[in-house]
PDB file of C-alpha atoms in Angstrom:
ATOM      1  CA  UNK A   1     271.946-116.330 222.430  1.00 69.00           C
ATOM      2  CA  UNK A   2     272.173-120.174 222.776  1.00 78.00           C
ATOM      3  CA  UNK A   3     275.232-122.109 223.861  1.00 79.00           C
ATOM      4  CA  UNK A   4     275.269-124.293 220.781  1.00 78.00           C
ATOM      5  CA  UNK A   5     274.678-121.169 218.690  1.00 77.00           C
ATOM      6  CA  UNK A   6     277.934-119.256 220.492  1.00 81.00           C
ATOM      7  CA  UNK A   7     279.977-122.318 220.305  1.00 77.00           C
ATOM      8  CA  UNK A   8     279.142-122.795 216.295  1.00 79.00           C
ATOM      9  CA  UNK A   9     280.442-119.042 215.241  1.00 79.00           C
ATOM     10  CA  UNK A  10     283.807-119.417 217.687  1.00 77.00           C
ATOM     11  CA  UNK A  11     284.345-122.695 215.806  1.00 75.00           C
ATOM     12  CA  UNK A  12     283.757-120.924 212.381  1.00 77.00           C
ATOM     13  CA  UNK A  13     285.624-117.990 213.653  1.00 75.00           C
ATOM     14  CA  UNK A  14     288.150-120.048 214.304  1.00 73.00           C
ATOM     15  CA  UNK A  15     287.969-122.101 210.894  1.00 75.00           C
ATOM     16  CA  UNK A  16     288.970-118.262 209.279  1.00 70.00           C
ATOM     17  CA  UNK A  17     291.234-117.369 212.222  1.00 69.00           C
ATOM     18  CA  UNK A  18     293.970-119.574 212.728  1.00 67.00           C
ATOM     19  CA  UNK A  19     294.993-120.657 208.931  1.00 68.00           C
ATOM     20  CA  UNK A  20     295.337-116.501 208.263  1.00 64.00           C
ATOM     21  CA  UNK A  21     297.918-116.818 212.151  1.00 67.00           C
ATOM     22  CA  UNK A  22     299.491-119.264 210.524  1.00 64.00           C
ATOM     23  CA  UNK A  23     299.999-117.550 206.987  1.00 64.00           C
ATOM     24  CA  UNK A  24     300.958-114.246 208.614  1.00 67.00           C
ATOM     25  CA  UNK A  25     303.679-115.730 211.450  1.00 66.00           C
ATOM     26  CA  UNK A  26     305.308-117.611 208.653  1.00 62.00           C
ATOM     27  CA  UNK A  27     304.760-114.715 206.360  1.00 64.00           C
ATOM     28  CA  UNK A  28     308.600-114.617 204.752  1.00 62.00           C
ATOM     29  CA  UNK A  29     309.607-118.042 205.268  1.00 67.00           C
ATOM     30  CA  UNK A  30     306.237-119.373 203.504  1.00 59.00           C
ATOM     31  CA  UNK A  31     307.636-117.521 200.567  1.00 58.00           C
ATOM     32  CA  UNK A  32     311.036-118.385 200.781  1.00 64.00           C
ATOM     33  CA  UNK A  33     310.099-121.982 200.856  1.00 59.00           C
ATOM     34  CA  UNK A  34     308.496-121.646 198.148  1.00 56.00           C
ATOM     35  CA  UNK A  35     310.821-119.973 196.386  1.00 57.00           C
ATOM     36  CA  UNK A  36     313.728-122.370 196.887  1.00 57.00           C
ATOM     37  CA  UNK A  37     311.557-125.759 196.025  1.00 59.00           C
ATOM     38  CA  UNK A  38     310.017-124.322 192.899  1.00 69.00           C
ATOM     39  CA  UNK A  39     309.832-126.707 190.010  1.00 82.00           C
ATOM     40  CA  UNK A  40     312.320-125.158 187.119  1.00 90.00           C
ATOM     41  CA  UNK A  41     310.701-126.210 183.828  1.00 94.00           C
ATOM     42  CA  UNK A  42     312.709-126.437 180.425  1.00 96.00           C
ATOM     43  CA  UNK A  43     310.360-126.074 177.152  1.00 96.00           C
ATOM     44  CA  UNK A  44     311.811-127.824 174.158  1.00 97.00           C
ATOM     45  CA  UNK A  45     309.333-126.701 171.068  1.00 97.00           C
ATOM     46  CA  UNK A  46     308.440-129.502 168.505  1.00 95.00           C
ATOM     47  CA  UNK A  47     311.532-131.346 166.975  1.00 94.00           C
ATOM     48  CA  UNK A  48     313.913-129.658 169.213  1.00 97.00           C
ATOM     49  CA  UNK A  49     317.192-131.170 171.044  1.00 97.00           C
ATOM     50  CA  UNK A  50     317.464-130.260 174.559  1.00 98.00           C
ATOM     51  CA  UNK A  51     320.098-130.330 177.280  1.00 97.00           C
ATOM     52  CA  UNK A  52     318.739-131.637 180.178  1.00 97.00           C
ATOM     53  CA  UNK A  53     320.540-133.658 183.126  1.00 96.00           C
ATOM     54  CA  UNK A  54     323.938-134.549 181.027  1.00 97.00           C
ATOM     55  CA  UNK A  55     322.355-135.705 177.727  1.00 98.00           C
ATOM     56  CA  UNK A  56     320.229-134.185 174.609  1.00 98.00           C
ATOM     57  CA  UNK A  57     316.759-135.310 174.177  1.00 98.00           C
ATOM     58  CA  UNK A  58     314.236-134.636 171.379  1.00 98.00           C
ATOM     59  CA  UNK A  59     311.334-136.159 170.857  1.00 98.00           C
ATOM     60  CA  UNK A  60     311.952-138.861 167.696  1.00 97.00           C
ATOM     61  CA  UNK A  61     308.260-140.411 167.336  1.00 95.00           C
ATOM     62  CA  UNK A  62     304.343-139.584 168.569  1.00 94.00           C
ATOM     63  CA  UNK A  63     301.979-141.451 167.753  1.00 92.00           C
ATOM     64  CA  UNK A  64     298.212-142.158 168.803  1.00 91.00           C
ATOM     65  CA  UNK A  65     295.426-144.834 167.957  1.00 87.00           C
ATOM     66  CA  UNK A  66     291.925-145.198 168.757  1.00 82.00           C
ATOM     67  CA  UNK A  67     291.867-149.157 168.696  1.00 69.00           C
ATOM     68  CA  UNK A  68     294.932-151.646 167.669  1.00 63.00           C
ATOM     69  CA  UNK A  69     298.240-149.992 166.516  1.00 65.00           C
ATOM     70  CA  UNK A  70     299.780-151.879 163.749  1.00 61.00           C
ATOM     71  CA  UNK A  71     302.885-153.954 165.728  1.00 62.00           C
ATOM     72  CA  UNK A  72     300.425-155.230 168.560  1.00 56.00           C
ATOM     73  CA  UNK A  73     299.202-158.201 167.087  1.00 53.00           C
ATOM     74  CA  UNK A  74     296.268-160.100 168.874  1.00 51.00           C
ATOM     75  CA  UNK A  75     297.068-158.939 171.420  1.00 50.00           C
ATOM     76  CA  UNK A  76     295.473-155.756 171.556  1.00 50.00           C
ATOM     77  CA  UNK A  77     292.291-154.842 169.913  1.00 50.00           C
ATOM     78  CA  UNK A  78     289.912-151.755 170.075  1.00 48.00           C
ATOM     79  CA  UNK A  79     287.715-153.629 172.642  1.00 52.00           C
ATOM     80  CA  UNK A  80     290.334-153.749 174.841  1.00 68.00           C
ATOM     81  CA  UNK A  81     291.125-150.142 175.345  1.00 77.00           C
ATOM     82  CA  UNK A  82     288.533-148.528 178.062  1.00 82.00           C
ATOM     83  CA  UNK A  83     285.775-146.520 176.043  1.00 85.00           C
ATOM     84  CA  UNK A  84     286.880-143.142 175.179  1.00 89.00           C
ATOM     85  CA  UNK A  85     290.844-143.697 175.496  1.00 89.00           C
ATOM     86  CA  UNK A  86     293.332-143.186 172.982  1.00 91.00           C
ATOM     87  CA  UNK A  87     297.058-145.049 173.547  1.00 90.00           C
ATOM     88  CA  UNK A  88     299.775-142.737 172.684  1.00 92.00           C
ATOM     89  CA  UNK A  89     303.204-143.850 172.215  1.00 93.00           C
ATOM     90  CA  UNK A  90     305.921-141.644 172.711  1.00 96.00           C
ATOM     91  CA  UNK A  91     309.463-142.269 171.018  1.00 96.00           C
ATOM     92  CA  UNK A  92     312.516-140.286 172.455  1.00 98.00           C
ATOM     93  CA  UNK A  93     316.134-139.578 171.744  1.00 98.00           C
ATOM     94  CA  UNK A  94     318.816-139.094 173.945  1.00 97.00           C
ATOM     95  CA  UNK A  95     322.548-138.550 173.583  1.00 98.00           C
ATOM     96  CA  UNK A  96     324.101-138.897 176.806  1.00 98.00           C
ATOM     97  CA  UNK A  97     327.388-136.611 177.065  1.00 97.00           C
ATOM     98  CA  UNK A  98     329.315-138.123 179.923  1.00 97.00           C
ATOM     99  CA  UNK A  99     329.537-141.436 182.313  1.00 97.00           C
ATOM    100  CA  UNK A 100     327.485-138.979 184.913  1.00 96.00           C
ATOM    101  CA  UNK A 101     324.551-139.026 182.262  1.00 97.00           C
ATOM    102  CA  UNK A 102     324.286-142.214 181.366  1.00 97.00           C
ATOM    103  CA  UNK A 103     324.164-143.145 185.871  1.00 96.00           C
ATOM    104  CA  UNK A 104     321.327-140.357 186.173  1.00 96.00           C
ATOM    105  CA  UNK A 105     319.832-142.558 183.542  1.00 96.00           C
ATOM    106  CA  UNK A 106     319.254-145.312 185.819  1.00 95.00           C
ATOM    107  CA  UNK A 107     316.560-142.617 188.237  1.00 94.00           C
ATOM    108  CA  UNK A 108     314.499-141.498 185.216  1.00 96.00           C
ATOM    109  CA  UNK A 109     310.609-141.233 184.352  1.00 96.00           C
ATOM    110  CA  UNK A 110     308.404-140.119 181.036  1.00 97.00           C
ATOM    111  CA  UNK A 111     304.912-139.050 181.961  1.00 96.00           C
ATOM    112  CA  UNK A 112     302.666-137.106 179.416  1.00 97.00           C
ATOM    113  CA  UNK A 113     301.215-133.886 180.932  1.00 96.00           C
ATOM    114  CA  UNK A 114     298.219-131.900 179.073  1.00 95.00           C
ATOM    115  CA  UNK A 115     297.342-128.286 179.090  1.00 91.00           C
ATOM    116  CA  UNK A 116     294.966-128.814 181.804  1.00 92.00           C
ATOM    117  CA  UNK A 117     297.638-129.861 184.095  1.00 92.00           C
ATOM    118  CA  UNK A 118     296.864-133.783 184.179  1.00 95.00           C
ATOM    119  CA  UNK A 119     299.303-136.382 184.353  1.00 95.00           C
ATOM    120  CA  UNK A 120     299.430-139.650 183.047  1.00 96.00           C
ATOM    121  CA  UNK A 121     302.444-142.266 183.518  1.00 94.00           C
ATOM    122  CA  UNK A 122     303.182-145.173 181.379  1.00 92.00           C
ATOM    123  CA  UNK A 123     300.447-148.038 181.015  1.00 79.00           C
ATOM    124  CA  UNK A 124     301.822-150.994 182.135  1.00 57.00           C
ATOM    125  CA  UNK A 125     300.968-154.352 179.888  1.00 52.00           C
ATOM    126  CA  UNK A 126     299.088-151.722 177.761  1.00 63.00           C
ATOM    127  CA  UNK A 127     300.618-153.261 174.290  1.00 60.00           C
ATOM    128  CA  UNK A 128     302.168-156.951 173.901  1.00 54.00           C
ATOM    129  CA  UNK A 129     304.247-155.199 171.055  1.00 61.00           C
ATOM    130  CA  UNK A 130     307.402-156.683 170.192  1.00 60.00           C
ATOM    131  CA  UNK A 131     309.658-153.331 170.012  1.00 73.00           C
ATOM    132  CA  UNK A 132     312.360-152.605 168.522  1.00 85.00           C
ATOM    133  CA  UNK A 133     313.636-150.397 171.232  1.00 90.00           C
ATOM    134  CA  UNK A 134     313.770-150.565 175.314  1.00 93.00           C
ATOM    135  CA  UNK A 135     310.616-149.504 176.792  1.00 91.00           C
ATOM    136  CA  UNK A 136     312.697-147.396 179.722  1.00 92.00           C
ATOM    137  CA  UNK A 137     315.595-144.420 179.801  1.00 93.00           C
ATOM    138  CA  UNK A 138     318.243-146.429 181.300  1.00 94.00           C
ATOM    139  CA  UNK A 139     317.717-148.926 178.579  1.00 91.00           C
ATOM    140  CA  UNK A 140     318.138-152.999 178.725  1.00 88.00           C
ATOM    141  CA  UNK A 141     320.840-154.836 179.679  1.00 84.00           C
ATOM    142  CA  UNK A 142     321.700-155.612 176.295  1.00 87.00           C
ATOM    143  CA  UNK A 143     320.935-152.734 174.701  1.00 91.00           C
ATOM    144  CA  UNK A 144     321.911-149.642 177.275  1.00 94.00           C
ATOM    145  CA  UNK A 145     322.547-146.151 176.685  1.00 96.00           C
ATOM    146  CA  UNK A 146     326.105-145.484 175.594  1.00 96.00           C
ATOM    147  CA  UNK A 147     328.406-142.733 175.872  1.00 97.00           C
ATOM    148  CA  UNK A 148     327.805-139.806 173.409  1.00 97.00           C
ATOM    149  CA  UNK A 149     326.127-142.668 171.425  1.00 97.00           C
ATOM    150  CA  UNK A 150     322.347-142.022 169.938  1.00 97.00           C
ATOM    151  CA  UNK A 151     319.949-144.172 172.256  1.00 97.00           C
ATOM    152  CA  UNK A 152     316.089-144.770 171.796  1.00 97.00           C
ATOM    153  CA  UNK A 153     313.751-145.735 174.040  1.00 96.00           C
ATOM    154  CA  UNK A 154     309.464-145.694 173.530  1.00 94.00           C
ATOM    155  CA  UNK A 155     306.616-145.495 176.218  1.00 94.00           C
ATOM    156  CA  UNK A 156     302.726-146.384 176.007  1.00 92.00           C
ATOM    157  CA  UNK A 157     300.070-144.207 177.619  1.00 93.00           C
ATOM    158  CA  UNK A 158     296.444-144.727 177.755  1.00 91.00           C
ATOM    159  CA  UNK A 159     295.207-141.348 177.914  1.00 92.00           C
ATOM    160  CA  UNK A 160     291.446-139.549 177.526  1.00 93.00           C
ATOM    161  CA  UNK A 161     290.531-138.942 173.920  1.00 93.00           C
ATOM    162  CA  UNK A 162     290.065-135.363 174.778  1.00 92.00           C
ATOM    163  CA  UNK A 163     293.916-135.309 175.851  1.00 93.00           C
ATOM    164  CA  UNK A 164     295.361-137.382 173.356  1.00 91.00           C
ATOM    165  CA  UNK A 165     296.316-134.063 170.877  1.00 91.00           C
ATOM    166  CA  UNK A 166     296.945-131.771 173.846  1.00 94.00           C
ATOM    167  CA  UNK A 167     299.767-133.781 175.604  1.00 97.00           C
ATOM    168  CA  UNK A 168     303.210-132.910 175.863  1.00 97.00           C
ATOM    169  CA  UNK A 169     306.123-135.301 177.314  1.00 98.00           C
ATOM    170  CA  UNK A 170     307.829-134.620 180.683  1.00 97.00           C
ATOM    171  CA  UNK A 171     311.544-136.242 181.611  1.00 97.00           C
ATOM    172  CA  UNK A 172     312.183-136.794 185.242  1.00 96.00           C
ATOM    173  CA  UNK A 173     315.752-137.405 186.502  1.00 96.00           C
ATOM    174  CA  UNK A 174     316.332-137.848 190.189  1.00 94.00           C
ATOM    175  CA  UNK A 175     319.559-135.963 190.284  1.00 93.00           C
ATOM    176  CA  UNK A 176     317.690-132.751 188.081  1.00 94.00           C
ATOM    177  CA  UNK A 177     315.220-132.348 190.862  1.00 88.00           C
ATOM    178  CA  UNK A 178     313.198-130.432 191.491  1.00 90.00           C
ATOM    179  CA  UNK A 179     314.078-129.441 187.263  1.00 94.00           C
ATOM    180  CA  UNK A 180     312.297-131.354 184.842  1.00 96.00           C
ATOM    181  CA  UNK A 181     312.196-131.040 180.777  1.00 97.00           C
ATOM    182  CA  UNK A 182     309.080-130.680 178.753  1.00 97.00           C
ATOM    183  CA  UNK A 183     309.561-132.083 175.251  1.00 97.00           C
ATOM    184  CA  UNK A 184     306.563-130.565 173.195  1.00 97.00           C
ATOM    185  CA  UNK A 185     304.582-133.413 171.124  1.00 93.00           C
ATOM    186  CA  UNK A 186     302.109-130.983 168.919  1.00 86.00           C
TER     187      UNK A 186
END
């Protein structure tokens, strides 16, 4: 047998060797790890109110266009949107219960998430929309969320037209983590 051809199947014995060492000296804590950083998902279903993080949240608005939604103006037009995309805005409601909510405001993110598992976060510049409502959780400065007061705030996406009916919404908080809440859109 040639040296080459030795050194070659050590190497590939190797390859297989060491990552199953690894796996079985770590054997327990490997698990425990991953048992103490999983992610802890809440399902709201359609319409819903959830607790999550302080506050209730339901989903107030979904929407999703192929070209220009109505409020963009010039600004937008079908040719602008990459071929086969579909911008979805998302409307949500929150209630924040205490002064503690409305601070874990301030470390909070909306992504849509579809069945397959991909993730999409909000398209920046993606409409020149005047709105009506804050574009972000913890609000404006003039128009912030409020103790135990209703509070809007709407998100664009760009997402794949294959996606755009098979998307649910996901709320972040920083202090929640690793829980996050999954708002159902469809």
């Amino acid at each position: 047998m040639s040296a080459s051809r030795t050194y070659r199947r050590g190497l590939a014995a190797l390859v297989v060797l060491a990552p199953l060492a690894l796996w079985t000296a770590s054997g327990d804590d490997f698990l425990e790890y991953r048992t103490k950083h999983a992610v802890v998902e809440t399902v709201a279903a359609v319409g819903a109110t959830q607790d999550y993080g302080g506050s209730e949240w339901r989903i107030d608005r979904y929407d999703t266009w192929a070209g220009q939604p109505p409020d963009a103006g010039k600004a937008l037009t079908a040719a602008t949107l990459p071929q086969g995309t579909r911008l979805v805005r998302v409307r949500v409601a929150l209630r924040a219960k205490d002064e503690a909510a409305v601070k874990a405001l301030d470390r909070c993110t909306l992504e849509l998430v579809d069945g397959r598992g991909r993730r999409w976060n909000p398209g920046a510049g993606v409409t020149a929309a005047r709105r009506d409502v804050p574009t972000r959780c913890n609000g404006t400065y003039d128009n912030a969320p409020q103790v135990a007061q209703p509070f809007l705030f709407e998100q664009d996406f760009l997402v794949p037209e294959d996606a755009a009916g098979d998307v649910d919404a996901v709320i972040r908080l920083a202090a929640e983590k690793p829980a996050r809440l999954r708002l159902r859109l469809r």
